[in-house]
mmCIF file of C-alpha atoms in Angstrom:
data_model
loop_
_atom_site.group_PDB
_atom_site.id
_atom_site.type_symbol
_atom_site.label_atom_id
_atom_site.label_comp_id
_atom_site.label_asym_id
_atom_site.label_seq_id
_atom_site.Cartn_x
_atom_site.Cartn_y
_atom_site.Cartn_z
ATOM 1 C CA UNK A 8 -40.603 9.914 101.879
ATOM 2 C CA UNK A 9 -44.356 11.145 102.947
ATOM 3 C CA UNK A 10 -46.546 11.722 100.720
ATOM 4 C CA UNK A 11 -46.543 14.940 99.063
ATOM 5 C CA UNK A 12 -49.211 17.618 100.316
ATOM 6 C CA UNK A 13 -47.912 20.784 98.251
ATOM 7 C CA UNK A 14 -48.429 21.389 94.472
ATOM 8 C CA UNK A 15 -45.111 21.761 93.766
ATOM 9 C CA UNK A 16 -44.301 18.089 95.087
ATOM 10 C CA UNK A 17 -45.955 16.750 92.015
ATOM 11 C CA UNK A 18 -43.910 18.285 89.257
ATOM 12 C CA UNK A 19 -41.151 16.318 89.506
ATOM 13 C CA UNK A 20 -41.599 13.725 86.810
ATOM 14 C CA UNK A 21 -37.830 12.275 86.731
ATOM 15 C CA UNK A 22 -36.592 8.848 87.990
ATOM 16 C CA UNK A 23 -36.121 8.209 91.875
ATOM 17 C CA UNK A 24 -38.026 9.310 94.857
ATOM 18 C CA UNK A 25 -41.308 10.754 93.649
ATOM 19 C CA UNK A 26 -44.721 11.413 95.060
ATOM 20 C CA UNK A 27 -46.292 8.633 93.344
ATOM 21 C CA UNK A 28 -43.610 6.335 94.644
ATOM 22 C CA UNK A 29 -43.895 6.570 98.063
ATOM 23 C CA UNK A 30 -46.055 4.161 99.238
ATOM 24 C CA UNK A 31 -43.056 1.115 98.466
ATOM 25 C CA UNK A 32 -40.310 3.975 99.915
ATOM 26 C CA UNK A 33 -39.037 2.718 103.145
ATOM 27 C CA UNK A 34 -39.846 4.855 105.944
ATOM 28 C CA UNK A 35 -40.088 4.043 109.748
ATOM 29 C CA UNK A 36 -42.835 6.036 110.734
ATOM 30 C CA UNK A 37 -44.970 3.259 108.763
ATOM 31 C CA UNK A 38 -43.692 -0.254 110.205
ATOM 32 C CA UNK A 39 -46.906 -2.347 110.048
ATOM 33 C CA UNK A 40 -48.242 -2.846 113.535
ATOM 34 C CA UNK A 41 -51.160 -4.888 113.223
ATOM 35 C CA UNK A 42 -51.931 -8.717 111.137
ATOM 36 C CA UNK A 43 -54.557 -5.760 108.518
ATOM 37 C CA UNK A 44 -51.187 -3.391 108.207
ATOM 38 C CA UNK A 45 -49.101 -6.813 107.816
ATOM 39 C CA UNK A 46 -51.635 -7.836 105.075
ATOM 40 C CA UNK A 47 -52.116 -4.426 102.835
ATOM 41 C CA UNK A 48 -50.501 -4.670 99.368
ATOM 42 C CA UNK A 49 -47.206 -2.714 99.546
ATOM 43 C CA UNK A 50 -44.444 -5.240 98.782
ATOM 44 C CA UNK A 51 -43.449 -5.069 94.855
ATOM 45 C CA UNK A 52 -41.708 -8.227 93.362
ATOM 46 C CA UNK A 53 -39.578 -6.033 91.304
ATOM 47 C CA UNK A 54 -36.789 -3.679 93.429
ATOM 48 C CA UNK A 55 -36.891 -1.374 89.745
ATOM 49 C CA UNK A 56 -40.478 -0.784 89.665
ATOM 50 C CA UNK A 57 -41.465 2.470 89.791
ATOM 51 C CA UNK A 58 -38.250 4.096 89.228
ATOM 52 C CA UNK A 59 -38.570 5.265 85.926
ATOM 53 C CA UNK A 60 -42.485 4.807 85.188
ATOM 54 C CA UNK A 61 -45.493 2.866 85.852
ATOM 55 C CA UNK A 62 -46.477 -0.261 84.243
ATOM 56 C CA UNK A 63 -49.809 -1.264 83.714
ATOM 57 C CA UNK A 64 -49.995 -4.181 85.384
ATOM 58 C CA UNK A 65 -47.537 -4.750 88.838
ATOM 59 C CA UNK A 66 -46.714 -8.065 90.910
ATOM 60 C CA UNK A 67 -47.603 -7.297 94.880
ATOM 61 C CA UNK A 68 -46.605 -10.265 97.101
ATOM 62 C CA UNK A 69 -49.835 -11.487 98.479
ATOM 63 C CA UNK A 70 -49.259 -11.632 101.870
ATOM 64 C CA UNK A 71 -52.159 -13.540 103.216
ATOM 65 C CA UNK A 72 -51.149 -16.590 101.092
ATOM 66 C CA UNK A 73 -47.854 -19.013 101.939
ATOM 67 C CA UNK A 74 -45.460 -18.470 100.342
ATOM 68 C CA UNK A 75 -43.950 -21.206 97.997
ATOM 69 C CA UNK A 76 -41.033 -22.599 100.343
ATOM 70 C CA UNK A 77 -44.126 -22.842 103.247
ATOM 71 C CA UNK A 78 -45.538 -25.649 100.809
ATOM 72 C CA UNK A 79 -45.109 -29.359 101.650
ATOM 73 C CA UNK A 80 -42.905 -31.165 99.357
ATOM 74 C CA UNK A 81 -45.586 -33.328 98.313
ATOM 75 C CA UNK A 82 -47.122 -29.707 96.704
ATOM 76 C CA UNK A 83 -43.703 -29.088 94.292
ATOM 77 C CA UNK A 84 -44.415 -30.119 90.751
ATOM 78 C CA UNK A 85 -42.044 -32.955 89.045
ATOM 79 C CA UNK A 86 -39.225 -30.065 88.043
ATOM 80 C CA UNK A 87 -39.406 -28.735 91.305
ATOM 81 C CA UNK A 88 -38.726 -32.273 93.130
ATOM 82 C CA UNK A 89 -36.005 -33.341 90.916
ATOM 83 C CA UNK A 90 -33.835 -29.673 91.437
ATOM 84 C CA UNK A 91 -34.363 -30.405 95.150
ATOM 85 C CA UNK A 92 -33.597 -33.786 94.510
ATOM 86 C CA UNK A 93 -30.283 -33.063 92.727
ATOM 87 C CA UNK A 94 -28.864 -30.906 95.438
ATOM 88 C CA UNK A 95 -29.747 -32.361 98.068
ATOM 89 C CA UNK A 96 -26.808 -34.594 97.385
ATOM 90 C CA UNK A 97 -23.985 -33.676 98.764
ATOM 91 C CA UNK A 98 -21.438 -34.609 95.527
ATOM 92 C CA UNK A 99 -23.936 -32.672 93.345
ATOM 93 C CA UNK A 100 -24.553 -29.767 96.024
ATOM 94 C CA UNK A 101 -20.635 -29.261 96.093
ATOM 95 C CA UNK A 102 -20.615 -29.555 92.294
ATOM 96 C CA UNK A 103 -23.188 -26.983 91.284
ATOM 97 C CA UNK A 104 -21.746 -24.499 94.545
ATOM 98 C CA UNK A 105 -18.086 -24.823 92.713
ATOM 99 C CA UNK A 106 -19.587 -23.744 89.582
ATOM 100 C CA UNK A 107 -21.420 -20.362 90.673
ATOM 101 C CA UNK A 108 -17.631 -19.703 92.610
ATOM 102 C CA UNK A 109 -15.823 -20.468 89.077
ATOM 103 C CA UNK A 110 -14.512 -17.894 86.875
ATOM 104 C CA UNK A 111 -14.136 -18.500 83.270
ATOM 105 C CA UNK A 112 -10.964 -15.587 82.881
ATOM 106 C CA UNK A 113 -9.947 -13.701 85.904
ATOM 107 C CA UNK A 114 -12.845 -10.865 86.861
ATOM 108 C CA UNK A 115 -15.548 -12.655 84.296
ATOM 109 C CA UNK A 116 -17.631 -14.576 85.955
ATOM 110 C CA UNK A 117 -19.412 -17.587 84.529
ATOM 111 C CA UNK A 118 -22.682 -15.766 85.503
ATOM 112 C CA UNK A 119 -22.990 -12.555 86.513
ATOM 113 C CA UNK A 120 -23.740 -10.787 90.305
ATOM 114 C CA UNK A 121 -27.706 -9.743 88.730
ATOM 115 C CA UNK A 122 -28.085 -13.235 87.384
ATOM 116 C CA UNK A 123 -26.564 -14.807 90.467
ATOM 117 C CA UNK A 124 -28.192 -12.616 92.858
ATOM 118 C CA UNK A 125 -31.499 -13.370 90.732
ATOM 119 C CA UNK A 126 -31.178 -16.892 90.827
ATOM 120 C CA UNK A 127 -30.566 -17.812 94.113
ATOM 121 C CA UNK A 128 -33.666 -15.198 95.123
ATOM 122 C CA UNK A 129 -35.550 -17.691 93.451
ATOM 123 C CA UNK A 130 -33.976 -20.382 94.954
ATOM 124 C CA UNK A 131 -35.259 -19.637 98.256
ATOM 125 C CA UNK A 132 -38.217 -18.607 97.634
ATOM 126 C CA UNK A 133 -39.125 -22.007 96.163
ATOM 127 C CA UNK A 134 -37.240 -23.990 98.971
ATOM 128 C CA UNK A 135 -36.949 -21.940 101.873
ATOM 129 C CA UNK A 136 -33.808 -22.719 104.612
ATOM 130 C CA UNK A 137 -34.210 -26.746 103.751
ATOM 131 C CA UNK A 138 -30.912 -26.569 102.254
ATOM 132 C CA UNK A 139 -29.406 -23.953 104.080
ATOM 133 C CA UNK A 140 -27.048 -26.101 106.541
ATOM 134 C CA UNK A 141 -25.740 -27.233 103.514
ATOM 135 C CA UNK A 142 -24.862 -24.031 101.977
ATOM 136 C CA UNK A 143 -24.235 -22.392 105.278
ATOM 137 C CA UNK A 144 -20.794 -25.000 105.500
ATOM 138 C CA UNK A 145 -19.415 -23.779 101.565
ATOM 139 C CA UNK A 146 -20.250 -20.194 102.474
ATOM 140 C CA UNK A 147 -18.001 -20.356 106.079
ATOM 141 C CA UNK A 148 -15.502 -22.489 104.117
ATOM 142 C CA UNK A 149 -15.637 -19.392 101.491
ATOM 143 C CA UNK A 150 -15.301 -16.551 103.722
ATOM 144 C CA UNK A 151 -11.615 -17.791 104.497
ATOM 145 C CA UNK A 152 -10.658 -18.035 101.437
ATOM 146 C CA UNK A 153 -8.624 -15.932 99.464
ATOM 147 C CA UNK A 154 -9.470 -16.899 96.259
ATOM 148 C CA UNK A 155 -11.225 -14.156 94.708
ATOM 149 C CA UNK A 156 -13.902 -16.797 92.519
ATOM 150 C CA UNK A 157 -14.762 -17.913 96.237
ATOM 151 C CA UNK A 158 -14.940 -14.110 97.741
ATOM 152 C CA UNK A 159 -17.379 -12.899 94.495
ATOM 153 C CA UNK A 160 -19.653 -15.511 95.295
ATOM 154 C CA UNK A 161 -20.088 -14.825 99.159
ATOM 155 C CA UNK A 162 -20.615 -11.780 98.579
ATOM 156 C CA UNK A 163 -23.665 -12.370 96.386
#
């Protein structure tokens, strides 16, 4: 969505695309080209923001900075080195997989697609791909699988 040039482009106050929106909109015609275009301040933490409304205060991903899985283990704080620690078993990896493909009572999972989805967004972007060779085995062995606890959680 370009930008809006017309007066009439600004009435529209409602949720979706608007004219104050579309600098996060996706649009081709603005792929960043250069390390400055890479850099600018366009990426919001939150897929929701700006839907609705404005906040006062918004989360950009700073760009110019590592992110937290480019940081040396010996950077992670205690909590962060024990979680790694614990999965990076394979008993305990297995464990904790098992329980996100669990269902308490058919179509109710334990935790739900948001909070799944949610949580292993986090995940990643605290460890990166150092587990993912590990997770990359339970997700093949998921995908043939026709249990439907299995299928739910691939296709988080």
């Amino acid at each position: 969505m370009a930008a809006p040039n017309a007066e009439e482009d600004m009435s529209y106050d409602g949720p979706g695309e608007r004219w104050d929106t579309a600098w996060i909109q996706y649009d081709s015609r603005l792929w960043p080209k250069s390390q400055e275009e890479w850099e600018e301040h366009r990426y919001v933490f939150k897929s929701y923001v700006g839907w609705y409304t404005w906040s006062e205060e918004e989360e950009l991903y700073d760009t110019s900075q590592p992110s937290l899985a480019e940081r040396d283990e010996a950077e992670w704080s205690e909590i962060e080195k024990r979680i790694f620690g614990f999965v990076d078993q394979d008993k305990n990896f297995a464990d904790w997989i098992r329980l996100f493909s669990q269902e308490d009572r058919k179509t109710q999972d334990i935790l739900t697609h948001t909070e799944q989805a949610s949580f292993w967004k986090a995940f990643f972007r605290a460890f990166g791909l150092r587990v993912m060779p590990r997770f990359q085995a339970h997700l093949e062995a998921f995908s043939t699988s026709v249990e439907e606890g299995h299928q739910r959680c691939l296709s988080v």
